[in-house]
Each structure stands twice: as structure tokens, then as C-alpha cells.
Short mmCIF file of C-alpha atoms in Angstrom, two decimals:
data_model
loop_
_atom_site.label_atom_id
_atom_site.label_comp_id
_atom_site.label_asym_id
_atom_site.label_seq_id
_atom_site.Cartn_x
_atom_site.Cartn_y
_atom_site.Cartn_z
CA MET A 153 27.81 13.59 27.68
CA LEU A 154 27.55 14.96 24.10
CA GLU A 155 28.92 11.44 22.71
CA LYS A 156 25.96 9.83 24.86
CA TYR A 157 23.51 12.34 23.11
CA LYS A 158 25.05 11.53 19.80
CA ALA A 159 24.77 7.93 20.07
CA THR A 160 20.86 7.97 21.42
CA SER A 161 20.12 10.31 18.40
CA ASP A 162 21.98 7.86 16.14
CA ASP A 163 19.63 4.75 17.38
CA GLN A 164 16.67 6.88 17.19
CA HIS A 165 17.33 7.92 13.66
CA LYS A 166 18.17 4.28 12.64
CA LEU A 167 14.73 3.06 14.29
CA GLN A 168 12.66 5.64 12.40
CA TRP A 169 14.21 4.88 9.06
CA GLU A 170 13.88 1.13 9.64
CA LEU A 171 10.11 2.31 10.82
CA ARG A 172 9.85 4.31 7.18
CA GLN A 173 11.17 1.12 5.06
CA ARG A 174 8.79 -1.24 6.83
CA GLU A 175 5.90 1.42 5.93
CA SER A 176 7.01 1.52 2.52
CA GLU A 177 7.02 -2.28 2.25
CA ILE A 178 3.39 -2.53 3.46
CA ALA A 179 2.37 0.13 0.92
CA GLU A 180 3.80 -2.10 -1.84
CA LEU A 181 2.28 -5.13 -0.40
CA GLN A 182 -1.08 -3.48 -0.19
CA LYS A 183 -0.71 -1.87 -3.76
CA ALA A 184 0.38 -5.57 -4.87
CA LEU A 185 -2.69 -6.92 -3.24
CA SER A 186 -4.92 -4.38 -4.90
CA ASP A 187 -3.25 -5.50 -8.22
CA MET A 188 -3.87 -8.89 -7.59
CA GLN A 189 -7.62 -8.68 -6.63
CA VAL A 190 -7.97 -6.58 -9.86
CA TYR A 191 -6.23 -9.26 -11.79
CA LEU A 192 -8.68 -12.13 -10.04
CA PHE A 193 -11.81 -10.03 -11.50
CA GLN A 194 -10.38 -9.75 -14.92
CA GLU A 195 -9.61 -13.43 -14.75
CA ARG A 196 -13.13 -14.18 -13.78
CA GLU A 197 -14.82 -12.16 -16.20
CA GLN A 198 -12.74 -13.76 -18.74
CA ALA A 199 -13.75 -17.23 -17.59
CA LEU A 200 -17.25 -15.71 -17.82
CA ARG A 201 -16.84 -14.65 -21.32
CA LEU A 202 -15.24 -18.15 -22.19
CA TYR A 203 -18.19 -19.85 -20.69
CA ALA A 204 -20.70 -17.77 -22.67
CA GLU A 205 -18.89 -18.54 -25.82
CA ASN A 206 -18.68 -22.31 -24.63
CA ASP A 207 -22.50 -22.14 -24.10
CA ARG A 208 -23.18 -20.54 -27.34
CA LEU A 209 -21.25 -23.05 -29.12
CA LYS A 210 -22.67 -26.12 -27.46
CA ILE A 211 -26.14 -24.66 -28.63
CA ARG A 212 -24.84 -23.87 -32.00
CA GLU A 213 -23.65 -27.69 -32.09
CA LEU A 214 -26.82 -28.76 -31.09
CA GLU A 215 -28.90 -26.61 -33.68
CA ASP A 216 -26.28 -27.97 -36.35
CA ARG A 217 -26.82 -31.56 -35.47
CA LYS A 218 -30.47 -31.20 -35.40
CA LYS A 219 -30.37 -29.45 -38.95
CA ILE A 220 -27.98 -32.10 -40.11
CA GLN A 221 -30.34 -34.88 -38.84
CA HIS A 222 -33.38 -33.15 -40.46
CA LEU A 223 -31.56 -33.11 -43.47
CA LEU A 224 -30.48 -36.56 -43.49
CA SER A 225 -34.30 -37.72 -42.79
CA LEU A 226 -35.58 -35.69 -45.75
CA VAL A 227 -32.95 -36.80 -48.06
CA GLY A 228 -32.58 -40.47 -47.02
CA PRO A 229 -29.61 -42.82 -47.33
CA ASP A 230 -28.21 -43.14 -50.72
CA VAL A 231 -27.19 -46.73 -51.50
CA GLY A 232 -24.18 -45.90 -53.63
CA GLU A 233 -22.98 -43.32 -50.90
CA ILE A 234 -22.89 -45.90 -48.34
CA THR A 235 -19.61 -47.13 -46.99
CA TYR A 236 -18.75 -50.00 -44.92
CA PHE A 237 -15.62 -50.48 -42.68
CA TYR A 238 -13.89 -53.52 -41.88
CA ARG A 239 -12.12 -53.87 -38.43
CA GLU A 240 -10.05 -56.60 -40.09
CA PRO A 241 -8.69 -56.83 -43.52
CA PRO A 242 -10.48 -59.61 -45.59
CA HIS A 243 -8.67 -62.65 -46.51
CA LYS A 244 -9.95 -62.91 -50.18
CA VAL A 245 -9.78 -59.97 -52.62
CA THR A 246 -12.41 -59.45 -54.96
CA ILE A 247 -12.58 -57.62 -57.85
CA PRO A 248 -15.94 -56.13 -58.56
CA GLN A 249 -17.01 -56.37 -62.48
CA LYS A 250 -18.54 -53.24 -64.24
CA LYS A 251 -22.14 -53.54 -65.16
CA LEU A 252 -23.27 -52.06 -68.17
CA GLN A 253 -26.10 -49.41 -67.70
CA PRO A 254 -29.21 -49.63 -69.69
CA SER A 255 -29.56 -47.11 -72.11
CA SER A 256 -33.25 -47.39 -73.14
CA GLN A 257 -35.79 -44.69 -72.59
CA ASP A 258 -38.07 -46.89 -70.95
CA GLN A 259 -35.57 -47.66 -68.13
CA ARG A 260 -35.12 -43.82 -67.72
CA ARG A 261 -38.73 -42.99 -67.33
CA PRO A 262 -39.42 -44.96 -64.18
CA ALA A 263 -36.42 -43.24 -62.35
CA LYS A 264 -38.09 -39.72 -63.17
CA THR A 265 -41.06 -41.24 -61.64
CA VAL A 266 -39.60 -42.44 -58.72
CA THR A 267 -37.64 -39.27 -58.07
CA ARG A 268 -41.02 -37.14 -58.38
CA ARG A 269 -42.64 -39.26 -55.94
CA LYS A 270 -39.49 -39.18 -53.66
CA GLY A 271 -40.04 -35.42 -54.27
CA VAL A 272 -43.76 -35.43 -53.19
CA LYS A 273 -42.78 -37.74 -50.16
CA SER A 274 -40.07 -35.16 -49.24
CA GLN A 275 -42.48 -32.47 -49.51
CA GLU A 276 -44.79 -34.30 -47.37
CA GLY A 277 -42.27 -35.12 -44.79
CA GLU A 278 -41.75 -31.29 -44.59
CA THR A 279 -45.00 -30.62 -43.85
CA VAL A 280 -45.31 -33.54 -41.07
CA GLU A 281 -42.08 -32.67 -39.40
CA SER A 282 -42.89 -28.83 -39.04
CA PRO A 283 -44.33 -28.98 -35.65
CA ASP A 284 -41.14 -31.12 -34.70
CA HIS A 285 -38.94 -28.06 -36.14
CA TYR A 286 -40.73 -25.61 -34.00
CA LYS A 287 -40.46 -28.01 -30.99
CA ARG A 288 -36.55 -28.10 -31.73
CA ASP A 289 -36.90 -24.12 -31.99
CA ASN A 290 -38.37 -23.83 -28.58
CA GLN A 291 -35.71 -26.29 -27.23
CA THR A 292 -32.72 -24.38 -28.52
CA LEU A 293 -34.54 -21.23 -27.14
CA MET A 294 -34.78 -22.70 -23.73
CA LEU A 295 -31.56 -23.65 -23.86
CA GLN A 296 -30.25 -20.08 -24.61
CA VAL A 297 -32.63 -18.87 -21.82
CA GLU A 298 -31.10 -21.08 -19.43
CA ALA A 299 -27.60 -20.21 -20.33
CA LEU A 300 -28.43 -16.64 -19.99
CA GLN A 301 -29.84 -17.41 -16.77
CA ALA A 302 -26.61 -19.10 -15.57
CA GLN A 303 -24.57 -16.29 -17.03
CA MET A 304 -27.00 -13.77 -15.37
CA GLU A 305 -26.41 -15.51 -12.03
CA GLU A 306 -22.84 -15.58 -12.80
CA GLN A 307 -22.35 -11.71 -13.58
CA THR A 308 -24.56 -10.91 -10.47
CA ARG A 309 -22.75 -13.12 -8.43
CA LEU A 310 -19.37 -11.49 -9.70
CA ALA A 311 -20.63 -8.14 -9.62
CA LYS A 312 -21.65 -8.43 -5.95
CA GLU A 313 -18.32 -9.81 -5.14
CA GLN A 314 -16.84 -6.74 -6.84
CA VAL A 315 -18.90 -4.56 -4.83
CA GLU A 316 -18.07 -6.58 -1.51
CA SER A 317 -14.20 -6.05 -2.49
CA LEU A 318 -14.69 -2.55 -3.34
CA LEU A 319 -16.46 -1.88 0.03
CA GLU A 320 -14.08 -3.72 1.77
CA ASP A 321 -11.23 -1.91 0.06
CA ARG A 322 -13.04 1.33 0.77
CA ARG A 323 -13.13 0.42 4.45
CA ILE A 324 -9.88 -0.75 4.55
CA HIS A 325 -8.28 2.54 3.15
CA ALA A 326 -10.32 4.53 5.40
CA GLU A 327 -9.14 2.50 8.54
CA GLU A 328 -5.76 3.14 7.16
CA ALA A 329 -6.13 6.67 6.59
CA GLN A 330 -7.83 7.05 9.96
CA VAL A 331 -4.77 5.26 11.74
CA GLN A 332 -2.01 7.43 9.48
CA ARG A 333 -4.04 10.43 10.52
CA GLN A 334 -3.90 9.40 14.29
CA ARG A 335 -0.27 8.69 13.88
CA ASP A 336 0.29 12.00 12.16
CA GLU A 337 -1.61 13.80 14.75
CA GLU A 338 0.33 11.78 17.60
CA ARG A 339 3.55 12.69 15.66
CA VAL A 340 2.58 16.22 15.06
CA ALA A 341 1.71 16.50 19.09
CA ALA A 342 4.95 14.82 20.09
CA LEU A 343 7.15 17.16 17.72
CA THR A 344 5.22 20.45 19.20
CA ASP A 345 5.72 19.13 22.53
CA LYS A 346 9.60 18.18 21.85
CA LEU A 347 9.92 22.09 20.07
CA GLN A 348 8.25 23.34 23.46
CA ARG A 349 10.40 21.57 25.76
CA THR A 350 13.49 22.15 23.82
CA GLN A 351 12.52 26.11 23.65
CA ASN A 352 12.17 26.03 27.13
CA LEU A 353 15.48 24.37 27.80
CA LEU A 354 17.17 26.89 25.15
CA TYR A 355 15.53 29.53 27.51
CA ASP A 356 16.81 28.06 30.71
CA SER A 357 20.18 27.72 29.35
CA THR A 358 20.25 31.17 28.00
CA LYS A 359 19.11 32.42 31.19
CA ASP A 360 21.63 30.63 33.16
CA PHE A 361 24.37 31.42 30.69
CA LEU A 362 23.47 35.34 31.00
CA HIS A 363 23.22 34.77 34.88
CA LEU A 364 26.85 33.03 35.06
CA LYS A 365 27.93 35.81 32.59
CA PHE A 366 26.61 38.74 35.00
CA GLU A 367 28.38 37.01 37.97
CA ILE A 368 31.70 36.37 36.22
CA ARG A 369 31.68 40.04 35.18
CA ALA A 370 30.78 41.06 39.07
CA GLN A 371 33.29 38.76 40.32
CA GLU A 372 36.09 40.18 37.97
CA LYS A 373 34.85 43.52 39.16
CA ARG A 374 35.51 42.43 42.50
CA TRP A 375 38.81 40.77 41.78
CA MET A 376 39.95 44.25 40.21
CA VAL A 377 38.93 46.19 43.28
CA GLU A 378 41.08 43.65 45.44
CA LYS A 379 43.85 43.95 43.35
CA ASP A 380 43.69 47.69 43.50
CA GLN A 381 43.63 47.36 47.21
CA LEU A 382 46.36 44.90 47.50
CA LEU A 383 48.34 47.07 45.07
CA ARG A 384 47.99 50.41 47.03
CA LYS A 385 48.88 48.07 50.36
CA LEU A 386 51.73 46.88 48.55
CA ASP A 387 52.84 50.21 47.50
CA SER A 388 52.31 51.78 50.86
CA THR A 389 54.33 48.86 52.70
CA GLN A 390 57.08 49.13 50.56
CA GLU A 391 56.91 53.26 51.28
CA ARG A 392 57.12 52.40 54.83
CA LEU A 393 60.09 49.89 54.51
CA GLY A 394 61.84 52.66 52.66
CA GLY A 395 61.03 55.36 55.21
CA SER A 396 62.19 52.94 57.98
CA GLN A 397 65.29 52.33 56.89
CA GLY A 398 68.05 54.18 58.55
CA PRO A 399 70.62 54.60 61.38
CA GLY A 400 69.44 52.55 64.54
CA GLY A 401 66.12 51.69 62.43
CA GLY A 402 66.61 47.89 63.23
CA ARG A 403 66.21 48.21 66.92
CA GLY A 404 63.38 48.11 69.23
CA PRO A 405 59.66 48.43 67.83
CA ARG A 406 60.85 50.07 64.53
CA GLY A 407 63.01 46.83 64.13
CA ARG A 408 60.04 44.48 64.28
CA ALA A 409 58.19 46.45 61.49
CA PRO A 410 60.00 45.28 58.52
CA ALA A 411 59.51 41.86 59.36
CA ALA A 412 55.60 42.05 59.62
CA LEU A 413 55.44 44.23 56.56
CA GLU A 414 57.73 41.48 54.71
CA GLU A 415 55.02 38.80 56.01
CA GLU A 416 52.13 41.08 55.06
CA LEU A 417 53.90 41.41 51.39
CA LYS A 418 54.20 37.42 51.11
CA GLN A 419 50.73 37.05 52.22
CA ALA A 420 49.56 39.44 49.59
CA HIS A 421 51.48 37.71 46.88
CA ARG A 422 50.21 34.50 47.87
CA LEU A 423 46.79 36.05 47.44
CA ALA A 424 47.04 37.46 44.55
CA ASP A 425 48.42 34.28 42.91
CA MET A 426 45.44 32.58 44.16
CA TYR A 427 43.13 34.77 42.70
CA ARG A 428 44.93 34.85 39.49
CA GLU A 429 44.58 30.84 39.49
CA GLN A 430 40.90 31.46 40.41
CA CYS A 431 40.57 33.99 37.66
CA VAL A 432 42.16 31.64 35.24
CA GLY A 433 40.22 28.73 36.03
CA LEU A 434 36.72 30.67 35.80
CA GLU A 435 37.88 32.11 32.52
CA ALA A 436 38.40 28.51 31.04
CA ASP A 437 35.16 27.54 32.77
CA LEU A 438 33.78 30.66 31.00
CA ALA A 439 35.01 29.70 27.51
CA GLN A 440 33.80 25.96 28.20
CA ILE A 441 30.42 27.33 28.85
CA ARG A 442 30.61 29.53 25.87
CA GLU A 443 31.64 26.61 23.73
CA GLU A 444 28.86 24.54 25.03
CA GLY A 445 25.93 27.03 24.75
CA ASP A 446 27.15 27.73 21.08
CA VAL A 447 27.03 24.04 20.65
CA GLY A 448 23.77 23.48 22.10
CA ARG A 449 22.52 26.63 20.01
CA GLU A 450 23.73 24.85 16.82
CA ILE A 451 22.12 21.51 18.19
CA PHE A 452 18.94 23.39 18.86
CA LYS A 453 18.77 24.98 15.41
CA GLU A 454 19.39 21.74 13.61
CA ARG A 455 16.59 19.97 15.25
CA SER A 456 14.16 22.82 14.88
CA ASP A 457 14.95 22.72 11.18
CA LYS A 458 14.41 18.97 11.13
CA ILE A 459 11.59 19.12 13.27
CA ALA A 460 10.06 22.07 10.95
CA LYS A 461 11.10 20.16 7.63
CA ARG A 462 9.35 17.02 9.40
CA LEU A 463 6.15 18.69 10.08
CA GLN A 464 6.02 20.17 6.67
CA LEU A 465 6.24 16.87 5.34
CA MET A 466 3.84 15.30 7.63
CA THR A 467 1.34 18.01 6.50
CA GLN A 468 1.94 17.21 2.90
CA ARG A 469 1.52 13.66 3.31
CA TYR A 470 -1.64 14.07 5.50
CA GLU A 471 -3.18 16.51 2.51
CA ALA A 472 -1.95 13.66 -0.11
CA LEU A 473 -3.57 10.93 1.87
CA GLU A 474 -6.68 13.09 2.27
CA LYS A 475 -6.82 13.75 -1.33
CA ARG A 476 -6.08 10.26 -2.33
CA ARG A 477 -8.89 9.24 0.09
CA VAL A 478 -11.34 11.60 -1.55
CA MET A 479 -10.28 10.55 -4.98
CA GLU A 480 -10.79 6.48 -3.67
CA VAL A 481 -14.14 7.13 -2.73
CA GLU A 482 -15.21 8.84 -5.94
CA GLY A 483 -13.52 6.06 -7.96
CA PHE A 484 -15.45 3.59 -5.60
CA LYS A 485 -18.72 5.58 -6.20
CA THR A 486 -18.18 5.42 -10.14
CA ASP A 487 -17.15 1.38 -10.14
CA ILE A 488 -20.34 0.75 -8.15
CA LYS A 489 -22.38 2.99 -10.36
CA HIS A 490 -21.05 1.20 -13.37
CA LEU A 491 -21.46 -2.17 -11.95
CA ARG A 492 -24.84 -1.40 -10.93
CA GLN A 493 -25.90 -0.05 -14.50
CA LYS A 494 -23.96 -3.37 -15.93
CA LEU A 495 -26.21 -5.11 -13.75
CA LYS A 496 -29.34 -3.39 -14.96
CA ASP A 497 -28.59 -3.88 -18.47
CA VAL A 498 -28.12 -7.84 -18.11
CA GLU A 499 -31.25 -8.01 -15.97
CA LYS A 500 -33.09 -6.25 -18.56
CA GLN A 501 -31.34 -8.41 -21.60
CA LEU A 502 -32.65 -11.59 -19.64
CA PHE A 503 -36.00 -10.40 -19.23
CA LYS A 504 -36.53 -9.58 -22.62
CA VAL A 505 -35.32 -13.20 -23.57
CA ALA A 506 -37.10 -14.83 -20.64
CA VAL A 507 -40.46 -13.15 -21.63
CA ASN A 508 -41.67 -16.05 -23.90
CA VAL A 509 -40.04 -19.14 -22.48
CA GLY A 510 -40.37 -20.81 -19.14
CA PRO A 511 -37.89 -20.31 -16.13
CA ASP A 512 -36.36 -23.77 -16.29
CA GLN A 513 -32.78 -24.30 -15.38
CA ASP A 514 -30.22 -26.61 -16.83
CA LEU A 515 -28.79 -28.19 -13.53
CA ALA A 516 -25.57 -29.70 -15.77
CA ILE A 517 -24.57 -26.11 -16.85
CA LEU A 518 -24.92 -24.64 -13.40
CA HIS A 519 -22.90 -27.56 -11.99
CA GLU A 520 -20.18 -26.85 -14.20
CA VAL A 521 -20.32 -23.13 -13.69
CA ARG A 522 -20.22 -23.52 -9.78
CA GLN A 523 -17.14 -25.83 -9.87
CA THR A 524 -14.97 -22.90 -11.28
CA ASN A 525 -15.43 -21.08 -7.98
CA THR A 526 -13.28 -23.28 -5.98
CA ARG A 527 -10.37 -21.52 -7.42
CA THR A 528 -11.48 -18.10 -6.75
CA LYS A 529 -12.33 -19.25 -3.17
CA LYS A 530 -8.75 -20.28 -2.84
CA VAL A 531 -7.43 -17.18 -4.13
CA GLN A 532 -9.67 -15.18 -1.70
CA ASN A 533 -8.42 -17.37 1.28
CA GLU A 534 -4.97 -16.73 0.21
CA LEU A 535 -5.45 -13.03 -0.09
CA ARG A 536 -7.26 -12.89 3.39
CA THR A 537 -4.29 -14.69 5.05
CA LEU A 538 -1.79 -12.11 3.18
CA LYS A 539 -4.18 -9.36 4.56
CA ALA A 540 -4.00 -10.70 7.89
CA LYS A 541 -0.08 -11.05 7.71
CA ILE A 542 -0.03 -7.50 6.88
CA TYR A 543 -2.32 -6.27 9.82
CA GLY A 544 -0.05 -8.23 11.91
CA LEU A 545 3.07 -6.70 10.63
CA GLU A 546 1.45 -3.22 11.13
CA ASN A 547 0.63 -4.20 14.68
CA GLU A 548 4.02 -5.01 15.50
CA LEU A 549 5.45 -1.64 14.00
CA ARG A 550 2.86 0.03 15.99
CA CYS A 551 4.09 -1.78 19.26
CA CYS A 552 7.87 -0.86 18.56
#
């Protein structure tokens, strides 16, 4: 019976150890999932920063090109600086001859007048092209506003997704804490029930042991009384046998008395042997009962200590989970507050930029920005499947 109880206890301990191992694996997977979500949001923020930098560089490149075109239109092409490229090398090689430059002052003066005329033309060109310059500035500002609007939309979408993710994590953590709390309460109730049943069993076994002990003592007293009676009968019989021996004592009715007395003596010896065997057997049973009582008491003490330690551990875990839940709720509230503040700052910045310019949008830039969401959606789908697997494992462990 003890071996069977030991095997059952070992199997139960093994199952509890496997369950704790699975719970630790689930906790590690949940932590990895949270880290993956954090890395995903960091990557998206980095991508948004890169997109903003790319838009800024594109706008700067466009401004530089416009400035170069404006400068080229002001200066005009120089004949000496024009370079021609051949797709194939020429068949004939020509060596140009150097021409002598005229050194007379008459030829230098028209050049000055020409340069002055060019300067006047360039000034006139600047006065004429000033509205175009303002138009280009307006276009640049419109592109900047469109880029900022796209960035604003992406930042808003990212902040909204972060808030939704934080709320989802908060809901999941709350559900997990509720489930863990229910499990702890069920375990505490089960352990309390087991403790109560064990105490009742100990009380019953102690009561039975004391009852058997009292019965054995009473039986021993009765045996001692019977033994004394038998010994007195034996002494009286021996005295009768000794007194009846004499001349002519073996004849008649007196001759029959020794045979009856011998028969009674043999019967008394048989009864004494039988009572002695019963006493030895009862003493063996008493020793076995005492040994079983000691073993049961030790087992009960060990299990009571284990249950008390487990109850203390469960209480500590419950307090730690409650503290962690409170800290996570505070962290979620702080993150949501920071995200809302960041969103308000971006809205203020966009409002300041969009006060003087119309709300036109660049569809090409938005299309490029929206194309980057496919990878994010794919990662989110993978995270959802991973969460579904984790919930499936938790349900299987609950069923077990």
C-alpha cells in the first residue's frame, strides 16, 4: 500500500513539474512576443525617420536643381566651356591651330560693353524672373507640407497602432492575471481541502490507534487475570494430586481424580499456550500499527510542510503578479500619455506649417509610404498566429 501511494505521489510530482516547466516556457514565449512587438515598433519608427529624411533630401535636391537651372538661365552657356561627346572615336585626327589674340585696345572695349550689356540683361532677367522664384518657393513649401502631412498620417497611424497594441497587451495581461488568480485560488482551495482531509484522517487514525491501544491494554489485563486464575488452578490441582497420593489412593473414586486433574492440567497448558500465541500476535500487530502510525505521522508532517511552503509560494507569486499588473497598468498609462502628447506636438507642428499653404497631398509619396505597411501587416499576422498557438498550449495545459 505504501509503495502504491509512493508511486502515485511520484507521478503527481512529475506532472506538476512538467506543468511548471510548460508555464515557464509560455512565460518566455510571451516575453519574446512582447520584445518582438517592441522591436517592430522601433523598426517602424526608424522607417518613418528614414522616410522623413528621404523626403527632406528629395525636396532639397529639387531646390538645388531649381537653383542650378536659375543660375544657368542667368549666366547663359559659355562657348568655350561647351563640351561635345562622341559616341564613337573619329576616323580622322585633327590638330587645332592656336590663333593669336588681338592685343589692341579697340578690340577690348567692345568686350566691356558686351559684358555690361549682359550684366544689364541679367539684372533685367532677375527682375523678370522674381515671380517665378516665388512660385518655386511656393511649390517647395507645398511639397514640404505634403511630406509633413504624410509623415503626420504615418505618425498618427503608428501611434494609434501602438496604443491599440498596448491596450491589447494590457487586456491580455489582465486576462492572464485573472486566470492566474483563479488558478491560485483553486489551488489554495484544493490545498486547504487536502489539508482538512489530511487532518481528519490523522484525527481518525489517532483515534483508532488510541482505541486499539486501550483495547489491547484491557485485553492484556484480562489475559493476566486469566493467567493468574489458571496458575492458581494449577497450584490447587498440584496440591490435590500431592495430597491424594498414598496407600490405596489409586483405587475407587479417588483413583480417578488424578486422571481428571492431569487432563485439566493439560487443557490449562494448552489454553496458556494459545493465549501466549495470541498475545505474541497481538504484540506484533501492535508494533506494526505503531510503525504505520509513525510513518503516517511523518508523511503527514512532510506533506503539511510542503503544503504550507507551496501556499506561501503561491501567496508570494500572487502578490508579485498583482504588483506587476499594477506597474504594467501604470506603464501603459504613461506610454499612452506620452504618445498622446507626441501626437499633439506633431498636430501643432503640422498646423503651424499648413496655415499658409493649401491642403493638397502628393499621391505618389503616400503610395510609397503605404507600400511599406505590407511587411508590418505580415509581422502582425505572424504575431497573431503565435499568440493563438500560445493560447492553444495554455488551453491544453488547463485541460491536462
